[in-house]
mmCIF file of C-alpha atoms in Angstrom:
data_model
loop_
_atom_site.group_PDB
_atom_site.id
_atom_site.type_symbol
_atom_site.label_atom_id
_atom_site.label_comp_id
_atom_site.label_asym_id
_atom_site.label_seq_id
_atom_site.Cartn_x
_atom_site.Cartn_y
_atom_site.Cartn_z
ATOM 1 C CA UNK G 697 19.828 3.887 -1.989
ATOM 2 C CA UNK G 698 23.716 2.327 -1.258
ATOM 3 C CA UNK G 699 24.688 0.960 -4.096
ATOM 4 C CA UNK G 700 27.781 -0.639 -2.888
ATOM 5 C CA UNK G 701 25.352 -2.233 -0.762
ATOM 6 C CA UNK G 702 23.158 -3.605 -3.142
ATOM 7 C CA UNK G 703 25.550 -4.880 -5.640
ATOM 8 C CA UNK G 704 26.987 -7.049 -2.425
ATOM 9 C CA UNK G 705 23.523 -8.358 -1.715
ATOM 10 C CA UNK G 706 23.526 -9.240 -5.322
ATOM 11 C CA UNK G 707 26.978 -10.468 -5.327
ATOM 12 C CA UNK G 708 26.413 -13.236 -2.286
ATOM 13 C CA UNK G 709 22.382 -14.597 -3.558
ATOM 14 C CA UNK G 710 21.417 -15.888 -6.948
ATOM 15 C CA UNK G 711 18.140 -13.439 -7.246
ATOM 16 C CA UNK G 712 15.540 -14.257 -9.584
ATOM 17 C CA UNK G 713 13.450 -11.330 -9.636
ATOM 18 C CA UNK G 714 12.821 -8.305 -6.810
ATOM 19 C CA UNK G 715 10.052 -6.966 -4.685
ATOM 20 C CA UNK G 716 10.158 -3.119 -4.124
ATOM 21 C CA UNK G 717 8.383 -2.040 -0.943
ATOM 22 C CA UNK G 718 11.272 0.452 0.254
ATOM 23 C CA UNK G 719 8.927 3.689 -0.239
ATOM 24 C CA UNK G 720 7.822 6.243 2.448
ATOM 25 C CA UNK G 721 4.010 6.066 1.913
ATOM 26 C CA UNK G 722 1.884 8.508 4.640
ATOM 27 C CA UNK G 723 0.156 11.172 2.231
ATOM 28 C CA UNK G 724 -0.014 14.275 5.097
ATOM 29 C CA UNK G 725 3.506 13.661 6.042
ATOM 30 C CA UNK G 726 4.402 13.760 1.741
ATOM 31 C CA UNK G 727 2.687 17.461 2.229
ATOM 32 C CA UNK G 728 4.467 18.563 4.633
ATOM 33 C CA UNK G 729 7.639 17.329 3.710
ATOM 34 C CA UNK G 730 8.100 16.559 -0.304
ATOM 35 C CA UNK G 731 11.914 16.973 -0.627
ATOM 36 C CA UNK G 732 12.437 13.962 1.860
ATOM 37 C CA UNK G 733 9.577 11.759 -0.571
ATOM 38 C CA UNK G 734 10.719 12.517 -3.824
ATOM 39 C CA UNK G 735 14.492 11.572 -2.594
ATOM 40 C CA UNK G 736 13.751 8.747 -0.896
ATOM 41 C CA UNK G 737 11.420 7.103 -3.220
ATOM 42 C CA UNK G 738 12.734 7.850 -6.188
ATOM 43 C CA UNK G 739 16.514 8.076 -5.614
ATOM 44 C CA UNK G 740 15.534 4.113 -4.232
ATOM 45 C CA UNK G 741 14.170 2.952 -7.186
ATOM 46 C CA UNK G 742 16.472 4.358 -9.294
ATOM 47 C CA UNK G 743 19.609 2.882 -7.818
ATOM 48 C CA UNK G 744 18.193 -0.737 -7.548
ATOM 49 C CA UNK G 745 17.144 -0.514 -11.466
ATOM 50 C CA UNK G 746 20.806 0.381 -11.879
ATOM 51 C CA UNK G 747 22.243 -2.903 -9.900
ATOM 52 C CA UNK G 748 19.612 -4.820 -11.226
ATOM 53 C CA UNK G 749 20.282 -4.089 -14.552
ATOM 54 C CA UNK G 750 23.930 -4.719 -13.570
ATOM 55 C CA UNK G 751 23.137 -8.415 -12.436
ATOM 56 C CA UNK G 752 20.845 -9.378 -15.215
ATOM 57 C CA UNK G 753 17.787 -9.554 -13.003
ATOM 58 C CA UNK G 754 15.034 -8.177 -14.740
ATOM 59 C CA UNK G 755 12.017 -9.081 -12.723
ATOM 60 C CA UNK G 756 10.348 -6.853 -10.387
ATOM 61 C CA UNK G 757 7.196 -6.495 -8.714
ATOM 62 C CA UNK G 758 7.012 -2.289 -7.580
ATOM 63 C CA UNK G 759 4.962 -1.706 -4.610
ATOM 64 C CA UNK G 760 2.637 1.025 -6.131
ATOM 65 C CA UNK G 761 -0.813 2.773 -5.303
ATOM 66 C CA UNK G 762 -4.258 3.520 -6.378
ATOM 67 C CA UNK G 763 -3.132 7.072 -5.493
ATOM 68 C CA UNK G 764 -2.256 7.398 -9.237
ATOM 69 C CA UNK G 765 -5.505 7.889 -10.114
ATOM 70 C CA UNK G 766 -5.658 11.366 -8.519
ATOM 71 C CA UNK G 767 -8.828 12.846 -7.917
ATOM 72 C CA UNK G 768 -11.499 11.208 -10.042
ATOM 73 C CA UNK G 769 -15.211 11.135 -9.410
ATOM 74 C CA UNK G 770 -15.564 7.821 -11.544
ATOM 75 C CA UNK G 771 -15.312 4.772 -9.480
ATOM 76 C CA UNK G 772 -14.395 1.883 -9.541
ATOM 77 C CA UNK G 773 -10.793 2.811 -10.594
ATOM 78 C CA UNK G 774 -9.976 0.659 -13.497
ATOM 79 C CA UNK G 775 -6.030 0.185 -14.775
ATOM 80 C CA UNK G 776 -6.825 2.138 -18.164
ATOM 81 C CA UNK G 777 -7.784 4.697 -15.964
ATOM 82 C CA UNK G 778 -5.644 8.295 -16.489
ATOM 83 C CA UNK G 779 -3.182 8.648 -13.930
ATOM 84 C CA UNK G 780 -4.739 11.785 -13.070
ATOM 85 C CA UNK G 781 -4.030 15.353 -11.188
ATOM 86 C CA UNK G 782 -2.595 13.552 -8.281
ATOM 87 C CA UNK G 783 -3.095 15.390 -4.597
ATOM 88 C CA UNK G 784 0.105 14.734 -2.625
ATOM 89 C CA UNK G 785 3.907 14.100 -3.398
ATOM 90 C CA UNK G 786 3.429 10.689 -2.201
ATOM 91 C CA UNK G 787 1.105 9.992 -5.188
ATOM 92 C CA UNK G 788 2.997 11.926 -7.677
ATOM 93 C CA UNK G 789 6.551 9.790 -6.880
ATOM 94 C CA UNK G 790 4.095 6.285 -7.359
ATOM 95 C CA UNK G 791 3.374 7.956 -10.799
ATOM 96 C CA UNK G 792 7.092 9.097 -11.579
ATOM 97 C CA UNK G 793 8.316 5.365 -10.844
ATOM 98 C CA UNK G 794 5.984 3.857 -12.902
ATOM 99 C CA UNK G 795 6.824 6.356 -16.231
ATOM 100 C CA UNK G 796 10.702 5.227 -15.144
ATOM 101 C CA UNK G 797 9.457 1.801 -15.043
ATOM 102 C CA UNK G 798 7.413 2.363 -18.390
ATOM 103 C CA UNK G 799 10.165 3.728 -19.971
ATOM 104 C CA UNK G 800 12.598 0.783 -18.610
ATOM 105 C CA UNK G 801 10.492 -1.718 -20.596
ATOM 106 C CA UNK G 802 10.537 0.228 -23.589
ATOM 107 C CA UNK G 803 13.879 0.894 -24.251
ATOM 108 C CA UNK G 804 14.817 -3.061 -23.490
ATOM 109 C CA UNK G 805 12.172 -5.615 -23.881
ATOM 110 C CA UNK G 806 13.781 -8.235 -21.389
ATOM 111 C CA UNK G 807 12.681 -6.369 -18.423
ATOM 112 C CA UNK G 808 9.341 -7.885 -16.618
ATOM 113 C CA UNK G 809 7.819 -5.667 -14.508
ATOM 114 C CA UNK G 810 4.258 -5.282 -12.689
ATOM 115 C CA UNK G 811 3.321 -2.525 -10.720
ATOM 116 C CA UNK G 812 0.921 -3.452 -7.963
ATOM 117 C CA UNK G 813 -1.862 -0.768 -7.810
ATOM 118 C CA UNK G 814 -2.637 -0.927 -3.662
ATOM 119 C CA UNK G 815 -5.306 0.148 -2.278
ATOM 120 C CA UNK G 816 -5.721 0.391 1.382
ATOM 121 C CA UNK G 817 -3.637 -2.275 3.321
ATOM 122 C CA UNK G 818 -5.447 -3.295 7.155
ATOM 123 C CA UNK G 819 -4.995 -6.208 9.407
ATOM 124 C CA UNK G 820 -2.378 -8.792 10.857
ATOM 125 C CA UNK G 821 -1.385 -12.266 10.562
ATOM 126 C CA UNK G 822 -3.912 -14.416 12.004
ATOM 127 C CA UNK G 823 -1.118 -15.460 14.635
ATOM 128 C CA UNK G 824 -1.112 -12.460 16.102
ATOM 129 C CA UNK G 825 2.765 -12.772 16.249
ATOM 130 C CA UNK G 826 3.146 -10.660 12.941
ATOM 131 C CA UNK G 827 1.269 -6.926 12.996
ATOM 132 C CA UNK G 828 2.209 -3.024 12.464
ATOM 133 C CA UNK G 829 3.975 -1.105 14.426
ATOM 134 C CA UNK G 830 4.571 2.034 13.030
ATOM 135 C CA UNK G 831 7.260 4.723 15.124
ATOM 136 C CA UNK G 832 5.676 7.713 16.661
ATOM 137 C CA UNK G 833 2.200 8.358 15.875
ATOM 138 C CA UNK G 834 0.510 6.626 13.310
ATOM 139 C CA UNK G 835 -0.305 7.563 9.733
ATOM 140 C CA UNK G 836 -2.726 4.659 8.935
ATOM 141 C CA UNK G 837 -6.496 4.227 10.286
ATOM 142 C CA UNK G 838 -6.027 0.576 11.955
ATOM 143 C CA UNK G 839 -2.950 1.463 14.241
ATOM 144 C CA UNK G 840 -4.250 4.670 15.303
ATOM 145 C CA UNK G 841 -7.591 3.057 16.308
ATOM 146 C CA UNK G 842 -6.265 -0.254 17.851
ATOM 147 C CA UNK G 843 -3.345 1.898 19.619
ATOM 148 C CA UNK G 844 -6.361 3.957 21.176
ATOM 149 C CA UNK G 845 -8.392 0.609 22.179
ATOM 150 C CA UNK G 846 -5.158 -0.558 23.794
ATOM 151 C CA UNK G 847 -4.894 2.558 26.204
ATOM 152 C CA UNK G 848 -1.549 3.695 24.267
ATOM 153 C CA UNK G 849 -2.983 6.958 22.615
ATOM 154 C CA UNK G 850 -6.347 8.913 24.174
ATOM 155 C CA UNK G 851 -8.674 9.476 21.327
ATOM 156 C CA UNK G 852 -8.973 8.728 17.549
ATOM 157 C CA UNK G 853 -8.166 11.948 15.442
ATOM 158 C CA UNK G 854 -11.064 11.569 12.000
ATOM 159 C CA UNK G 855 -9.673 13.981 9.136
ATOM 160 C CA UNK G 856 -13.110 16.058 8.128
ATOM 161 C CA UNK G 857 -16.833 14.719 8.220
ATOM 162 C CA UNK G 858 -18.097 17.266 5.521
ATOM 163 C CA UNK G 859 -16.967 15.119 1.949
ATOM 164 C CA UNK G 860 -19.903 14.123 -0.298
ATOM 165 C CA UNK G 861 -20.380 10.952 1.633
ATOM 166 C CA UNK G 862 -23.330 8.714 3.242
ATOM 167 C CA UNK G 863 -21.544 9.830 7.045
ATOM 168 C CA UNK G 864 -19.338 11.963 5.181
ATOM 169 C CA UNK G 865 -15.940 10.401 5.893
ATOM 170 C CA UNK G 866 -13.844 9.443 3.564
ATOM 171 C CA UNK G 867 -14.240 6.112 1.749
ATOM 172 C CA UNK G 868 -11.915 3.316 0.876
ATOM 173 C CA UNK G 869 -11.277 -0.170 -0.286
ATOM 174 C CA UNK G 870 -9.415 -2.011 2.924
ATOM 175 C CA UNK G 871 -7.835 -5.097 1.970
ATOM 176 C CA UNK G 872 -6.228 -7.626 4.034
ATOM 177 C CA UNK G 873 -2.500 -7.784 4.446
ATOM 178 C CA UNK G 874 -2.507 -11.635 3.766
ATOM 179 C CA UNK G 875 -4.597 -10.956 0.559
ATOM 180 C CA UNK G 876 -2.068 -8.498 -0.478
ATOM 181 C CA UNK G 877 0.891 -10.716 0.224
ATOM 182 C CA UNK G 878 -1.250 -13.665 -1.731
ATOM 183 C CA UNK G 879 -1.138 -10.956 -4.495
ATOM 184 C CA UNK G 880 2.386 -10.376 -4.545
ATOM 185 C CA UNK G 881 3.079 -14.385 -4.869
ATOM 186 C CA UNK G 882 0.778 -14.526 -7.427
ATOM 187 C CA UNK G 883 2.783 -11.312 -9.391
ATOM 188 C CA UNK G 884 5.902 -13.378 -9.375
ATOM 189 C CA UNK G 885 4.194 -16.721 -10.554
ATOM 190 C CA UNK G 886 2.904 -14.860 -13.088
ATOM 191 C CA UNK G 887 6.657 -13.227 -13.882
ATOM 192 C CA UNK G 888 8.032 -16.480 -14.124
ATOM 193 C CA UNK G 889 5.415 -18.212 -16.299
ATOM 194 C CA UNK G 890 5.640 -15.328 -19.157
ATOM 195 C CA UNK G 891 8.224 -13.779 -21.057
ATOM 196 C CA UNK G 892 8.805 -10.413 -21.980
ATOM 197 C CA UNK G 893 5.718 -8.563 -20.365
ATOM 198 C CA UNK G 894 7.372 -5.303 -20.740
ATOM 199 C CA UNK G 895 5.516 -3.262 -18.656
ATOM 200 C CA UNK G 896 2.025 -3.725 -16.731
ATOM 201 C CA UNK G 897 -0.089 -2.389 -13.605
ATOM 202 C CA UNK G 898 -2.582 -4.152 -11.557
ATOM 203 C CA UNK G 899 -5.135 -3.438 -9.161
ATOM 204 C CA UNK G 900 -5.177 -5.217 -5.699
ATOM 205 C CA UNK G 901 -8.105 -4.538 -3.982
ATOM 206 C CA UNK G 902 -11.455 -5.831 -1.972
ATOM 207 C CA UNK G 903 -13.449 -3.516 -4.652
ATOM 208 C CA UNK G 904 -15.763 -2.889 -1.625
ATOM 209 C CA UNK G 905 -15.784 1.019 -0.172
ATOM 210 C CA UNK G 906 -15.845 1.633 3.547
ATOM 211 C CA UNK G 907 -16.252 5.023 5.336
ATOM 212 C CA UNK G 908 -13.996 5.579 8.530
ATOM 213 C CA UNK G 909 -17.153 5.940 10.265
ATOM 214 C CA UNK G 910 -17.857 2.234 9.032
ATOM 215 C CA UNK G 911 -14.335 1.164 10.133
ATOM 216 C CA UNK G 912 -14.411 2.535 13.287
ATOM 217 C CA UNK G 913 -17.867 0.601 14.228
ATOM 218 C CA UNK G 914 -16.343 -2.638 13.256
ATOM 219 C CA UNK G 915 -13.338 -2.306 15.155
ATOM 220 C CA UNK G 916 -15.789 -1.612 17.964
ATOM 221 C CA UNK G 917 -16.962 -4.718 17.973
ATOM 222 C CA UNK G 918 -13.953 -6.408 17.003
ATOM 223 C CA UNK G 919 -12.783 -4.381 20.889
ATOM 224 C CA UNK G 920 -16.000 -4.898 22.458
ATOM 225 C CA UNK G 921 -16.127 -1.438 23.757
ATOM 226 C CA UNK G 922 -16.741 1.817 22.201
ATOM 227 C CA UNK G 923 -13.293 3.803 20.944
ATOM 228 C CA UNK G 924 -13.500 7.136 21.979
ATOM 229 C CA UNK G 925 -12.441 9.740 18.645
ATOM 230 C CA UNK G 926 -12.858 13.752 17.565
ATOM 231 C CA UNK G 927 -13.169 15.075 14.308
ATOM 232 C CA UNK G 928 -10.566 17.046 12.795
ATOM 233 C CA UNK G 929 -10.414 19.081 10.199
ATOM 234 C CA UNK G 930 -9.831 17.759 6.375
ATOM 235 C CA UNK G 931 -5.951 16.382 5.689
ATOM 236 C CA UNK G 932 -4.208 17.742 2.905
ATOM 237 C CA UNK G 933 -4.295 15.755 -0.176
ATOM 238 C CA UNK G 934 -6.841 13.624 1.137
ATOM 239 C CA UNK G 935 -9.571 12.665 -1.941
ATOM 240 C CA UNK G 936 -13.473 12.134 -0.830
ATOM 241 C CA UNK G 937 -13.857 8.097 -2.478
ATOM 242 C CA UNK G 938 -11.763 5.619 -3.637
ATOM 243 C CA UNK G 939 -12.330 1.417 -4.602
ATOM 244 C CA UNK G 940 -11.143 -0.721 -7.092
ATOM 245 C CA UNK G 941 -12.034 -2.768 -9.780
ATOM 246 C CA UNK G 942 -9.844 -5.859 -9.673
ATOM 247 C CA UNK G 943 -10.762 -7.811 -12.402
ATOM 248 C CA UNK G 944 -7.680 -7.451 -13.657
ATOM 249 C CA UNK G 945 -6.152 -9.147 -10.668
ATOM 250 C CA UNK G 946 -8.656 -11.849 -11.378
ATOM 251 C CA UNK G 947 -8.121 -12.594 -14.981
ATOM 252 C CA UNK G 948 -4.619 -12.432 -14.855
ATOM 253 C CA UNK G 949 -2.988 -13.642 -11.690
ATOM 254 C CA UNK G 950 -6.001 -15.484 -10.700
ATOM 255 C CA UNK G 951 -6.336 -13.586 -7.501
ATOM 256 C CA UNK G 952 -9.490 -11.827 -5.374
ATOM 257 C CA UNK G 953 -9.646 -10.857 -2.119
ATOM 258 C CA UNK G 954 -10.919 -13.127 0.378
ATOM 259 C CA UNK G 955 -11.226 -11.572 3.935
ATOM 260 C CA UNK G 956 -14.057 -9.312 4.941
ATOM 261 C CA UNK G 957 -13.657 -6.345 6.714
ATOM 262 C CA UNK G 958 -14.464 -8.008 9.959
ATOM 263 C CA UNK G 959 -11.575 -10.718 9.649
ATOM 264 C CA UNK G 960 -9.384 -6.868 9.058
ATOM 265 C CA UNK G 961 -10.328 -5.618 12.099
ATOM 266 C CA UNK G 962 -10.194 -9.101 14.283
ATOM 267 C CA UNK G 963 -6.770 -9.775 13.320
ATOM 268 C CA UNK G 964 -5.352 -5.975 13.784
ATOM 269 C CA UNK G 965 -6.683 -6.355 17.210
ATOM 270 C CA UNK G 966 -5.721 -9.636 17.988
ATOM 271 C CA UNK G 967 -2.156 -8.196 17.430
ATOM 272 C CA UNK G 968 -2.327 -4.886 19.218
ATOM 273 C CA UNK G 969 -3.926 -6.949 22.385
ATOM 274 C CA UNK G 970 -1.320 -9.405 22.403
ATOM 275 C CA UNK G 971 1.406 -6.703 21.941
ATOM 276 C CA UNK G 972 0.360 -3.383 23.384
ATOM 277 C CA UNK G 973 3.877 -1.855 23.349
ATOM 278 C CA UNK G 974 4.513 -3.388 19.475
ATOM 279 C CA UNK G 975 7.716 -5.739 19.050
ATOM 280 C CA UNK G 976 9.338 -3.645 21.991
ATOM 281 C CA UNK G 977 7.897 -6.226 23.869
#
């Protein structure tokens, strides 16, 4: 959002093109606080089109979500997809900033831009030196459950058991943080290697669904102990099932997912045991 501080960035580097992954991105905190969302996310976006317009850089990958598709029974999601009634202000800015970034390519056909449709992000650098460490308590599954397996919080809190599921937790496609980041250097190639693209969104997903039930178990065995948890009641703008299609991903940016679900879980815990306090440590 600084300008000023942006245009120096730009000023001091030769930049070819630009990843944007400077949202906030928890759904119940986008509820309960909208003003701070829509400001943040797409006040952001809005200033670095402005200095990157300025500088002649007209590549950009935008860090987007498969919250777009707003409440759908139909999946897979597929890109053609509507982006639908969306649930939370988190969603709804995702579908703003693409529209601006629609628009963008439109009204100047030098602009190259691919929106990267995530689905649900989970894991850690093999290492173990690289993981998440989010402040306070955490909005995402995998730091909440590793945080409890590591003694730092008591019990896992599971948002309603009553959707119209097998356990009836909520369901979604997990993919592996070095899958994603293998899809975001694959975005660029593919930014590099064609010219005026205008505008295009892509899936980047396992295309597998997983209940929190299901995650939970694994990361049980991943620990090697049970993880004690309580069900809550539902979170707001919270939607029952949710996978992708990537084929997209595939025919374009020759790109698929290649860790399971247990290599998600190994690896998240790997880095919580090896830093129980996070990088304080």
């Amino acid at each position: 959002k600084n300008k000023e501080g942006l245009r120096k960035i730009f000023n001091e580097n030769k930049i070819d093109a630009v990843i944007n992954f400077a949202g906030f991105k928890a759904v119940g905190e986008s509820v309960e606080k909208p003003l701070m969302y829509y400001e943040n996310n797409l006040f952001g976006m809005i200033t670095l089109l402005e200095v990157m317009k300025e500088f002649n850089v007209k590549n950009i990958v935008f860090s987007s979500s498969a919250t777009v598709y707003g409440v759908s029974e139909k999946v897979p999601f597929v890109e053609t997809d509507p982006m639908g009634e969306v649930t939370n202000p988190y969603g709804r800015t995702k579908v703003i900033i693409e529209h601006i970034l629609m628009d963008l390519a439109k009204s100047d056909n030098t602009w190259n831009i691919i929106a990267l449709r995530y689905f649900n992000p989970l894991g850690a650098h093999e290492s173990g030196r690289i993981g998440e460490d989010p402040n306070g308590i955490p909005n995402n599954l995998s730091p909440y459950i590793t945080q409890v397996a590591v003694g730092k919080l008591e019990k896992l809190h599971i948002f309603g058991n009553d959707y119209d599921t097998p356990d009836g937790t909520c369901i979604r496609d997990f993919i592996h943080v070095n899958d994603l980041a293998a899809g975001h250097s694959a975005a660029l190639n593919y930014l590099f290697n064609n010219e005026n693209l205008g505008f295009d969104a892509i899936n980047l997903g396992s295309e597998k669904g997983y209940s929190v039930l299901e995650i939970l178990s694994n990361f049980e065995k991943a620990v090697g102990k049970e993880i004690p948890y309580v069900i809550d009641g539902r979170r707001a703008g919270d939607i029952a099932v949710c996978y992708a299609d990537a084929s997209k991903a595939k025919k374009l940016l020759n790109w698929e997912a290649k860790y399971t679900i247990e290599d998600m879980c190994r690896d998240s815990w790997n880095w919580q045991k090896k830093n129980p306090n996070g990088f304080k440590d």
